[in-house]
Tab-separated table of C-alpha atoms and ligand atoms in Angstrom:
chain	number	residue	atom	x	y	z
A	17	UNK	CA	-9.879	-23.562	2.712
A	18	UNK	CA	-5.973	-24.961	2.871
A	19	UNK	CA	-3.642	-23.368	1.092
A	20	UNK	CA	-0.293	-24.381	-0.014
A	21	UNK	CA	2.579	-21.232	-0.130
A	22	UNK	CA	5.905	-22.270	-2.471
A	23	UNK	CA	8.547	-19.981	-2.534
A	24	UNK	CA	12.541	-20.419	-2.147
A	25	UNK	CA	13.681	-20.056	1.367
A	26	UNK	CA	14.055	-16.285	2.587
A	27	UNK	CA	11.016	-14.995	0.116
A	28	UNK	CA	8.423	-14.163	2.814
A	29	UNK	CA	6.734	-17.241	3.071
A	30	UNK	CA	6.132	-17.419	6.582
A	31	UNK	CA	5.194	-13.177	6.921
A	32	UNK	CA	2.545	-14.039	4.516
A	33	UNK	CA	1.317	-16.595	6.389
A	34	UNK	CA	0.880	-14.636	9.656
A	35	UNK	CA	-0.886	-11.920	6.681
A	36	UNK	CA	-3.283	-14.581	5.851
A	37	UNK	CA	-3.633	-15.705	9.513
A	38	UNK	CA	-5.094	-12.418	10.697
A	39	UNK	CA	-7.509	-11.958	8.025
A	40	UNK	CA	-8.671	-15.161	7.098
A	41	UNK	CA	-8.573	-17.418	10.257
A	42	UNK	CA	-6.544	-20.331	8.615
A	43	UNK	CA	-3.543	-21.653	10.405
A	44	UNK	CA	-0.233	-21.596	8.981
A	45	UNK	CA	2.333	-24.594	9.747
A	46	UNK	CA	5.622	-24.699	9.021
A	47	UNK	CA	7.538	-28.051	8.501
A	48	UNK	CA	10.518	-26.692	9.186
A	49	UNK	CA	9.453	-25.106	12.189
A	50	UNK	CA	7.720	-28.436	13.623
A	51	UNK	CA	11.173	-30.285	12.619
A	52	UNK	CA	12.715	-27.199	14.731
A	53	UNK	CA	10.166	-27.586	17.587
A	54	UNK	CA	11.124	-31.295	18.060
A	55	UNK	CA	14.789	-30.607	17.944
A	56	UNK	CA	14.114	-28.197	20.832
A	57	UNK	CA	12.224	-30.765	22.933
A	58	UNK	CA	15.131	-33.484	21.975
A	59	UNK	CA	12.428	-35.834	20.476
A	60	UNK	CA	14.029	-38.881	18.606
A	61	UNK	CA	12.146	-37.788	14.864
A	62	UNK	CA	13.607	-33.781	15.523
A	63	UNK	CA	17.453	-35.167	16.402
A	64	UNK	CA	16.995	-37.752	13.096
A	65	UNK	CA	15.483	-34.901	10.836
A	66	UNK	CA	18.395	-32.466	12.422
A	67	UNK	CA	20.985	-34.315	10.353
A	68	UNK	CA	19.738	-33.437	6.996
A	69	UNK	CA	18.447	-30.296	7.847
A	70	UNK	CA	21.961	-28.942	9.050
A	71	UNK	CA	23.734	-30.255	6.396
A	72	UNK	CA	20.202	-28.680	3.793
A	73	UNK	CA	19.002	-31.663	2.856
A	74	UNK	CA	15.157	-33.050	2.358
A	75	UNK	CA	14.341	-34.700	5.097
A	76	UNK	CA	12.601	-38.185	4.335
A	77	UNK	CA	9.347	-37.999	3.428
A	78	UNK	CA	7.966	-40.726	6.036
A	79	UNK	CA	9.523	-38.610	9.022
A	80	UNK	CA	7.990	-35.287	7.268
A	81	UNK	CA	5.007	-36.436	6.673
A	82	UNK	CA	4.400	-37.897	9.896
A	83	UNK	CA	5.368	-34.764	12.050
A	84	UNK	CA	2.705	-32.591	9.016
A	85	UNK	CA	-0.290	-35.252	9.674
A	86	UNK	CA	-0.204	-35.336	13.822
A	87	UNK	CA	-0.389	-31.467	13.354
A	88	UNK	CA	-3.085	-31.359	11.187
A	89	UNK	CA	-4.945	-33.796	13.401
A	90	UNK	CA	-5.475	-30.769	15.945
A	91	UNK	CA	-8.824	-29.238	16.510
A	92	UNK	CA	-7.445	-25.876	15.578
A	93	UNK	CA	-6.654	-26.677	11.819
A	94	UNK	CA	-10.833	-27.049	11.167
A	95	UNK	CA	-11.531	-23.659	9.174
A	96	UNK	CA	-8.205	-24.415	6.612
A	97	UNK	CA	-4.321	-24.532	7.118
A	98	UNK	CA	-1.792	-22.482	4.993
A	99	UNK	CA	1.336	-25.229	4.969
A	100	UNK	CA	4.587	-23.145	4.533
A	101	UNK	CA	7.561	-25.223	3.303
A	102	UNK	CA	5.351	-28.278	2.372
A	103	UNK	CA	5.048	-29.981	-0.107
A	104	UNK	CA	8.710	-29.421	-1.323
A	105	UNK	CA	8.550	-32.507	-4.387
A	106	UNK	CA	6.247	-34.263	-6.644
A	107	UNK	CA	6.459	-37.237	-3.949
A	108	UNK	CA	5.121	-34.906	-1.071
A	109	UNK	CA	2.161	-33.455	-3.323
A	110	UNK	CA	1.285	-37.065	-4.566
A	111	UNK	CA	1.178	-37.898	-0.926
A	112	UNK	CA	-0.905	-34.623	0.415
A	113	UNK	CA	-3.187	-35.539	-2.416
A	114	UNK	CA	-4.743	-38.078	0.085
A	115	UNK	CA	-4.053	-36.158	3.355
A	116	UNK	CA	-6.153	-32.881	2.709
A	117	UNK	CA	-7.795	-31.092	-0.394
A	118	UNK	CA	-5.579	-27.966	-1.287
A	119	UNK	CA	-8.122	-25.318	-2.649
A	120	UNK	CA	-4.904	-22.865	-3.932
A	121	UNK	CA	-1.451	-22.365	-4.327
A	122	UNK	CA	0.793	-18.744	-3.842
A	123	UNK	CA	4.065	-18.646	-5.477
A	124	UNK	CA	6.477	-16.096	-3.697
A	125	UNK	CA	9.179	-15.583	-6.446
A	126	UNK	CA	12.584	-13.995	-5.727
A	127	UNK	CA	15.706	-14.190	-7.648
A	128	UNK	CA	18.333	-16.446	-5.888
A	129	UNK	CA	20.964	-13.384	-5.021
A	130	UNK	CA	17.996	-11.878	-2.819
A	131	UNK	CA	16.969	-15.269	-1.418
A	132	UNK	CA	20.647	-15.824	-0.178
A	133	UNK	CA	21.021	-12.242	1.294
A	134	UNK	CA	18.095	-12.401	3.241
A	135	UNK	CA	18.583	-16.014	4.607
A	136	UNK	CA	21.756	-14.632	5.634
A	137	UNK	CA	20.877	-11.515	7.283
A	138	UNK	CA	18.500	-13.782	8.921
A	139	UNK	CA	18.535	-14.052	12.945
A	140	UNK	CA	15.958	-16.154	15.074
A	141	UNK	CA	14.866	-16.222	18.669
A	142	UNK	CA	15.883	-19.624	20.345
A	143	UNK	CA	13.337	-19.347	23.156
A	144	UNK	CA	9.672	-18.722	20.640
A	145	UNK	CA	11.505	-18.493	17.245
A	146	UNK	CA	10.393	-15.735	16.106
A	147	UNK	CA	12.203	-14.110	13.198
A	148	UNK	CA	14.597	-11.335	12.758
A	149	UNK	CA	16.743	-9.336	10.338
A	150	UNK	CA	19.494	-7.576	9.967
A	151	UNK	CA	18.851	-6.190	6.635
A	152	UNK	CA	15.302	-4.413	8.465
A	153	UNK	CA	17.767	-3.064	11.340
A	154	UNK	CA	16.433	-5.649	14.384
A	155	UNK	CA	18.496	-5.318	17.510
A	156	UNK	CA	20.230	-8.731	18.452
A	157	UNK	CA	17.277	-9.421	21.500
A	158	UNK	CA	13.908	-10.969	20.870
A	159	UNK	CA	11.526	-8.131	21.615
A	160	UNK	CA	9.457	-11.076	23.360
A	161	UNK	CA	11.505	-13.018	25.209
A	162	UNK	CA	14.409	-10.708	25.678
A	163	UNK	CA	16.928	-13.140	24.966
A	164	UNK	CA	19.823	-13.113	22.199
A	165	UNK	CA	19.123	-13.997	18.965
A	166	UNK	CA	21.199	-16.373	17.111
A	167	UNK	CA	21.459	-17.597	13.241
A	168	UNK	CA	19.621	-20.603	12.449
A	169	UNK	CA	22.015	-23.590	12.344
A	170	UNK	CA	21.409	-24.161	8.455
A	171	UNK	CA	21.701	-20.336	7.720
A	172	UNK	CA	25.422	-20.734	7.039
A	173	UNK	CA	26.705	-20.375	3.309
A	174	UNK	CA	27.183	-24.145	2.254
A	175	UNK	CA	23.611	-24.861	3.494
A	176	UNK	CA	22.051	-22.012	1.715
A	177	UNK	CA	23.453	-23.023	-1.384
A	178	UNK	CA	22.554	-26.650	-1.434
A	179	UNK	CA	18.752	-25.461	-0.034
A	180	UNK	CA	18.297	-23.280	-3.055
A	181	UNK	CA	19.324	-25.853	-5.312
A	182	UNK	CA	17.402	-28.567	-3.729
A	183	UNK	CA	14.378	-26.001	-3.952
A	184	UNK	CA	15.025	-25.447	-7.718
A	185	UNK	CA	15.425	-29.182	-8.791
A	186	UNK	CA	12.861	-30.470	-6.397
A	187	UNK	CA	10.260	-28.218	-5.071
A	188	UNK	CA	10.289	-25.820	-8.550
A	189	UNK	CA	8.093	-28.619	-10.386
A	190	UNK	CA	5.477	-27.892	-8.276
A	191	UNK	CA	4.240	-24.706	-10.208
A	192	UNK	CA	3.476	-26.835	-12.963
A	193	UNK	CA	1.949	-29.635	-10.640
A	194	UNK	CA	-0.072	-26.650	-9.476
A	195	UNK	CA	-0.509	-24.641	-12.387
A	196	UNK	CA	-4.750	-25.270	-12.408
A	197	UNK	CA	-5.113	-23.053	-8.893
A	198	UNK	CA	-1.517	-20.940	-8.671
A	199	UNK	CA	-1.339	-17.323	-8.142
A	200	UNK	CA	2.221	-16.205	-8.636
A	201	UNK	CA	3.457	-12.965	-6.689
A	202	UNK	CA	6.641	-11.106	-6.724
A	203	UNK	CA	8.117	-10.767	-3.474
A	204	UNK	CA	10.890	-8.163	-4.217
A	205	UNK	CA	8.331	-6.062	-2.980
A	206	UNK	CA	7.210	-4.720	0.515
A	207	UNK	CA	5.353	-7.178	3.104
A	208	UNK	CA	2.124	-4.831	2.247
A	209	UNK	CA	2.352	-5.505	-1.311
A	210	UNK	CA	2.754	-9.032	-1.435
A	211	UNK	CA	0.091	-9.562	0.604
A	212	UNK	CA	-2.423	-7.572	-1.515
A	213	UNK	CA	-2.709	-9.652	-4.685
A	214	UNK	CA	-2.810	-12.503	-2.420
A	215	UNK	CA	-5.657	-10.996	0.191
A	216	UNK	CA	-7.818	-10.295	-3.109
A	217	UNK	CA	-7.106	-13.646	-4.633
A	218	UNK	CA	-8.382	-15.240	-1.204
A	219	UNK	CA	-11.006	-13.567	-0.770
A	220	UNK	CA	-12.618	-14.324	-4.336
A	221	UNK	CA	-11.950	-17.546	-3.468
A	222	UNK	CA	-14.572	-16.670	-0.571
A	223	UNK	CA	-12.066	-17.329	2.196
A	224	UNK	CA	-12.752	-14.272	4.263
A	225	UNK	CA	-13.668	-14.846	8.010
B	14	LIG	P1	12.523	-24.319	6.345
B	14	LIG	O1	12.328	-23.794	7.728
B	14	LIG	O2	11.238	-24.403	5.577
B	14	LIG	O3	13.604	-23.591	5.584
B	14	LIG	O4	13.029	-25.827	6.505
B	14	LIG	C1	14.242	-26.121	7.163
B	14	LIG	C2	14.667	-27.533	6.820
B	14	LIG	O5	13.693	-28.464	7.324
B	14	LIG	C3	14.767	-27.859	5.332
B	14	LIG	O6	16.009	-27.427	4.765
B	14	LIG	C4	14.638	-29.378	5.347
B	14	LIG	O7	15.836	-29.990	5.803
B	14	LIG	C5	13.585	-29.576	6.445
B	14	LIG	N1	12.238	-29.563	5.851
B	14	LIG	C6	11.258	-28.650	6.046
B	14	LIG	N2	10.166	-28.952	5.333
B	14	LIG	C7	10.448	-30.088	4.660
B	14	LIG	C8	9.748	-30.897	3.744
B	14	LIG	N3	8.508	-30.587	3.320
B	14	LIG	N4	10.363	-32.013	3.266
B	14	LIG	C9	11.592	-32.347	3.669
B	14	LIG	N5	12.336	-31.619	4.501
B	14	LIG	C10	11.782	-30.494	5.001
């Protein structure tokens, strides 16, 4: 089973996934975090996605959807993937459409105001990138790694803005792309809550491990 979740940036998206993990066995990947991962390891395609990303920006959709394919390619993506942050436009759904069969889609929906206060209350761990926040009272040291945690480099205000823009104009079409297999959740709720709706949807769908 693959599942696709939508959701602005700073509605849960990726603590669902981890949700959905545990129970279901699928594999969540994050575009963002792969273009993240490359930056770290100074590959050429991380340092030429870096300069939209910093400045909130789409990056291209050859350069995304090479870095999403080579990850799918993995053995441990077999039993179903939950992509996080992909597709973002018609463009990238037209293209998944011949890259893997998406069986559902979860819309996380938050008003913009909350999106923006939790993006910037948001603090990650450069070492495993793990995520943090202020606004649930995290100390300022990865409980894993032990080192200082820092804001993400496209958490800053001018960034938000034009990523929540550039997710209403581009990636908001997609509900209606979607509308024949889209559960729609509202995530101005607990972590627990969210994920309930969802864990029953999924497992009608037959899904469970
Ligand atoms: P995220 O971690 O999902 O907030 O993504 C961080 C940044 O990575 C985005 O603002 C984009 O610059 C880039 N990015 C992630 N996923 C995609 C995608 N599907 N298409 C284009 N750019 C993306």
């Amino acid at each position: 089973m693959n599942i696709i979740l939508l959701g602005a940036q700073g509605s849960g998206k990726g603590t669902l996934a981890k949700r959905i993990k545990a129970d279901f066995g699928l594999v969540p990947i994050s575009t963002g975090d792969l273009f993240r991962q490359s930056i770290a390891n100074g590959q050429p395609l991380g340092l030429e996605a870096k300069k939209y990303m910093d400045r909130g920006e789409l990056v291209p959709l050859d350069l995304t959807l090479k870095i999403l394919t080579e990850r799918i390619k993995l053995g441990d993506c077999a039993k179903g993937v939950i992509l996080d942050g992909f597709p973002r436009s018609i463009e990238q759904a037209e293209a998944l459409k011949k890259v893997l069969k998406i069986d559902s889609v979860i819309c996380l929906e938050l008003s913009k105001e909350q999106c923006m206060e939790r993006m910037l209350a948001r603090r990650i761990c450069p070492k495993c990138g793990a995520t943090y926040s202020t606004l649930l009272g995290d100390g300022d040291t990865c409980t894993k790694c032990g080192v200082s945690l820092v804001r993400r480099d496209d958490d800053n205000p001018d960034a938000i803005k034009t990523r929540l823009e550039v997710y209403e104009k581009m990636t908001t079409p997609l509900i209606n792309f979607y509308s024949d297999r889209l559960l729609k959740v509202s995530a101005d709720v607990s972590p627990e809550e969210v994920y309930k709706p969802v864990k029953d949807f999924l497992s009608k769908l037959g899904g469970k491990k």
